[in-house]
Tab-separated table of C-alpha atoms in Angstrom:
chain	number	residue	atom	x	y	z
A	1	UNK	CA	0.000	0.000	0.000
A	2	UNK	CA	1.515	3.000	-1.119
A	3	UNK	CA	1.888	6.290	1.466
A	4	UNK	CA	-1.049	8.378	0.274
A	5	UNK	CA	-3.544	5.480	0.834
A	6	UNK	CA	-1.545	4.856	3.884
A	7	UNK	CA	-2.065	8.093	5.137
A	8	UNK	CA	-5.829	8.347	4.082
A	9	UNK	CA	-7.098	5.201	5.477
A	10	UNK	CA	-5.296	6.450	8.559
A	11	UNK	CA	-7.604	9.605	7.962
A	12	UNK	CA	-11.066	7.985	8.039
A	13	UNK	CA	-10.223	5.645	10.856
A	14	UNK	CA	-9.158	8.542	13.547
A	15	UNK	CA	-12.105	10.538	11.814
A	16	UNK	CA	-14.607	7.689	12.498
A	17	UNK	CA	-13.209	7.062	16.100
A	18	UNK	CA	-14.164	10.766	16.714
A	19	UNK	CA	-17.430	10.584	15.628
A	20	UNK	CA	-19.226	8.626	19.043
A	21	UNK	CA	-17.660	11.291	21.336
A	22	UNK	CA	-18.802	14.208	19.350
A	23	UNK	CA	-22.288	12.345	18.837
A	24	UNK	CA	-22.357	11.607	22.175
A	25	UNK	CA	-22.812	15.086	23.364
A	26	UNK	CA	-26.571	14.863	21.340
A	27	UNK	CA	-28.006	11.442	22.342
A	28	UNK	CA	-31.053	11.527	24.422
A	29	UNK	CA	-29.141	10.202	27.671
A	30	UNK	CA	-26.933	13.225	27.416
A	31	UNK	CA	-29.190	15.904	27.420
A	32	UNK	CA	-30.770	13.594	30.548
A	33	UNK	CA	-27.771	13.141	32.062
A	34	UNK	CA	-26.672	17.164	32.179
A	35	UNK	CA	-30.062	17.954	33.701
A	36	UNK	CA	-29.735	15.123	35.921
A	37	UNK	CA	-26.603	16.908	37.382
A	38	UNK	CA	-28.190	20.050	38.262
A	39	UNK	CA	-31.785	18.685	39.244
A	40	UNK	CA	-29.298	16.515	42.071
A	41	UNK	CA	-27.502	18.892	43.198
A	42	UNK	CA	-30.432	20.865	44.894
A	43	UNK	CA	-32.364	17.735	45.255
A	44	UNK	CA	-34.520	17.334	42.871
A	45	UNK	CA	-35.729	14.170	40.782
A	46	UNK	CA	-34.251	12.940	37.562
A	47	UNK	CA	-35.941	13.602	34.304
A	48	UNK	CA	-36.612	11.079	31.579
A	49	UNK	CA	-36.751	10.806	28.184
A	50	UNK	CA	-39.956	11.083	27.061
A	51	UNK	CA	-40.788	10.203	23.205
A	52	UNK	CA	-43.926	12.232	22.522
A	53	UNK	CA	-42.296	15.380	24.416
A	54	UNK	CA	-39.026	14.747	22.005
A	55	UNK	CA	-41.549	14.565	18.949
A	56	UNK	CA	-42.530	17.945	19.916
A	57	UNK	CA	-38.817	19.439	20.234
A	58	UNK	CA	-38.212	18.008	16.685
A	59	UNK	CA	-41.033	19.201	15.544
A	60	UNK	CA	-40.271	22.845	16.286
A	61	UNK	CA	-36.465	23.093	15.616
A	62	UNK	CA	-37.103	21.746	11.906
A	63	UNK	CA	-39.338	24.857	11.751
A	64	UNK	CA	-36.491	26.847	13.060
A	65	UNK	CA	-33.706	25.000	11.134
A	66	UNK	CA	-34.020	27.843	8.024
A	67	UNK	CA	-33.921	31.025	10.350
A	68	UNK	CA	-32.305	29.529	13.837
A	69	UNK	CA	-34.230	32.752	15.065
A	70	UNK	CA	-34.568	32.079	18.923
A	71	UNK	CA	-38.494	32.176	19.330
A	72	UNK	CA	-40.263	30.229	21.470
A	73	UNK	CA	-43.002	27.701	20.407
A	74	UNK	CA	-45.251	28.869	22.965
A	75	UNK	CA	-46.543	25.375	22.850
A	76	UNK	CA	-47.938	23.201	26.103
A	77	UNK	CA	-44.746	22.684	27.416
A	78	UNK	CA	-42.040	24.054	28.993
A	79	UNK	CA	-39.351	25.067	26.905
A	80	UNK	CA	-35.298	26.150	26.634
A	81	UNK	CA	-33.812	27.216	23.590
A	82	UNK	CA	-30.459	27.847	22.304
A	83	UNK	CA	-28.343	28.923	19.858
A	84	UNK	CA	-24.649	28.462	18.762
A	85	UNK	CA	-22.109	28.984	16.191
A	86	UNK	CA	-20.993	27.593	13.909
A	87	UNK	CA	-22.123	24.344	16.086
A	88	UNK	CA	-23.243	23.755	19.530
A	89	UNK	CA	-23.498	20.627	21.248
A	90	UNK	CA	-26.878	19.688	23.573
A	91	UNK	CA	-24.437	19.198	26.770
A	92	UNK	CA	-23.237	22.499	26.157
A	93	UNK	CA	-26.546	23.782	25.490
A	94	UNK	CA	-28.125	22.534	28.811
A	95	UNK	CA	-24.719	23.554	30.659
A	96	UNK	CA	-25.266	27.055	29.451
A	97	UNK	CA	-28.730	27.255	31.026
A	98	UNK	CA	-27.449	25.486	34.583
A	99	UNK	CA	-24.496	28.469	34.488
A	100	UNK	CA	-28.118	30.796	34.933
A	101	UNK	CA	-28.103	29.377	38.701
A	102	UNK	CA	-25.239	32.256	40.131
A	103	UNK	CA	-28.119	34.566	38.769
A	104	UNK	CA	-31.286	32.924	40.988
A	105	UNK	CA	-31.856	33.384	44.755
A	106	UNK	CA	-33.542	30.430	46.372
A	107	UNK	CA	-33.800	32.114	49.375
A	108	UNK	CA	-35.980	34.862	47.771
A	109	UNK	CA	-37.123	33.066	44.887
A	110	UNK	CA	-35.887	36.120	42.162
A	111	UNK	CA	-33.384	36.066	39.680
A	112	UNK	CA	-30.816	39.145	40.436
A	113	UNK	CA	-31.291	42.232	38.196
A	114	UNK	CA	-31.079	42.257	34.960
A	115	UNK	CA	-30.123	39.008	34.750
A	116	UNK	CA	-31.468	34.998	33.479
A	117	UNK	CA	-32.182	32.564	35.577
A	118	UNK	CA	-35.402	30.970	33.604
A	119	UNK	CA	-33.258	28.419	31.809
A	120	UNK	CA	-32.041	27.504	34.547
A	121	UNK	CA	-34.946	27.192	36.842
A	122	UNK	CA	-36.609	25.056	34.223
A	123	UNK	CA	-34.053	22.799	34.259
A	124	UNK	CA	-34.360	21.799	37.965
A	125	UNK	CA	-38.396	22.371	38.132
A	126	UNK	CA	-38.646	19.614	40.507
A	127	UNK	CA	-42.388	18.856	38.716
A	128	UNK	CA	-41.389	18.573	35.018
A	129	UNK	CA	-40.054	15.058	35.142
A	130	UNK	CA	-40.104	14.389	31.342
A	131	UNK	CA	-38.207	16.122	28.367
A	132	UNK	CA	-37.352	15.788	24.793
A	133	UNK	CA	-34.686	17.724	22.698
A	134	UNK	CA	-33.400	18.451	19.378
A	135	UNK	CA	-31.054	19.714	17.138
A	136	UNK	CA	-30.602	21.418	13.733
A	137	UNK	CA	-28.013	22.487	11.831
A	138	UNK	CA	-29.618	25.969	10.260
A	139	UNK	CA	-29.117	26.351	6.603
A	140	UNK	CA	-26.792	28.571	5.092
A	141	UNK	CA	-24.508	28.137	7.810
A	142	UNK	CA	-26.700	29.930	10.092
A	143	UNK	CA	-25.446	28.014	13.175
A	144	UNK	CA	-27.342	25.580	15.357
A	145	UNK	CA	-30.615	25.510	16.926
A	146	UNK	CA	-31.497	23.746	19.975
A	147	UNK	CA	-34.663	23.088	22.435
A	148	UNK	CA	-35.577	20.950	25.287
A	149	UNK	CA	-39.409	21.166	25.770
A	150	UNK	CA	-40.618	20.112	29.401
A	151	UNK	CA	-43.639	18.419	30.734
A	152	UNK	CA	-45.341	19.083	32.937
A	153	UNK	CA	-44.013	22.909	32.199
A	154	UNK	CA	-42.330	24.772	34.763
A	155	UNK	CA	-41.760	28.463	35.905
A	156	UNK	CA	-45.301	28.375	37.257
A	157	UNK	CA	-45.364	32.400	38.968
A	158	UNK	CA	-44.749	32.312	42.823
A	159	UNK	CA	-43.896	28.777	42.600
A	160	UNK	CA	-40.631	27.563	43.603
A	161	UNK	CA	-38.560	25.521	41.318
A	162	UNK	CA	-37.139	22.895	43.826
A	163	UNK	CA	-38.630	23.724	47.478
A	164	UNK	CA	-42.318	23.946	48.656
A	165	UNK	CA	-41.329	25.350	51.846
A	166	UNK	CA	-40.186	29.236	51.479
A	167	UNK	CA	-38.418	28.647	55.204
A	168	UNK	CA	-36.103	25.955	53.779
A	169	UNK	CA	-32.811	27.744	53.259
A	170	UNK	CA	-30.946	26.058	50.444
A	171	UNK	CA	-26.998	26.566	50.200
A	172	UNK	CA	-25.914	28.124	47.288
């Protein structure tokens, strides 16, 4: 076998050995497993996967993937969305929304001015215990489009995301 064949076969087999790790950061048990992390570490429940939910999230970010504009679906569940470019993976999506919790008070259940903390406090709504995602690459090289759609929804006003009990003083 001469060099160049050598030398591309090498190519496609490091290029294929890449391609489960960078997959990997879009499966459904990834996009569980990153909102597992935060829902544990104030408590709450673990999400699943949930099909019908997932349908949904496709749904909508194939209706996005021309314009990648970040609008909400204002559909029947609750919903994240993101944006990246020129790609963004779902881990890093949902890790983007969890970096909202130095912005939310637990004590006082407020975000701090002029700040986000909605992603977040989706994320670990201790009711929503079932979520689907998706991804799209936009056209034109518009970047990528992302949503996780929750049910049941969460952000309910004057509801607490992950404590009943307004005494309960949760660590930051």
């Amino acid at each position: 076998m001469d060099l160049f064949k050598l030398s591309l076969l090498l190519f496609y087999v490091q290029s294929f050995a890449m391609l489960p790790s960078f997959l990997a950061q879009d499966s459904p048990q990834d996009y569980v497993d990153e909102h597992n992390k935060a829902r544990a570490e104030v408590g709450v429940g673990p999400v699943q996967w949930d099909e019908s939910v997932a349908n949904f999230a496709r749904q909508y970010a194939n209706e996005r993937i021309n314009d990648c504009k970040l609008k909400h679906s204002d559909g029947s569940f609750g919903e994240n969305i993101s944006y990246g470019f020129p790609d963004l993976s779902g881990t890093a999506a949902v890790q983007d929304w969890v970096k909202e919790k130095q912005f939310y008070d637990p004590h006082t259940n407020t975000c701090a001015p002029h700040a986000l903390c909605g992603h977040y406090t989706q994320v670990v709504w201790r009711n929503s215990v079932r979520i689907g995602c998706a991804k799209v690459i936009c056209t034109n090289n518009l970047g990528t489009f992302i949503t996780c759609n929750y049910d049941p929804p969460g952000n309910i006003p004057g509801e607490r995301p992950y404590s009943t009990d307004p005494l309960i003083r949760i660590a930051k």
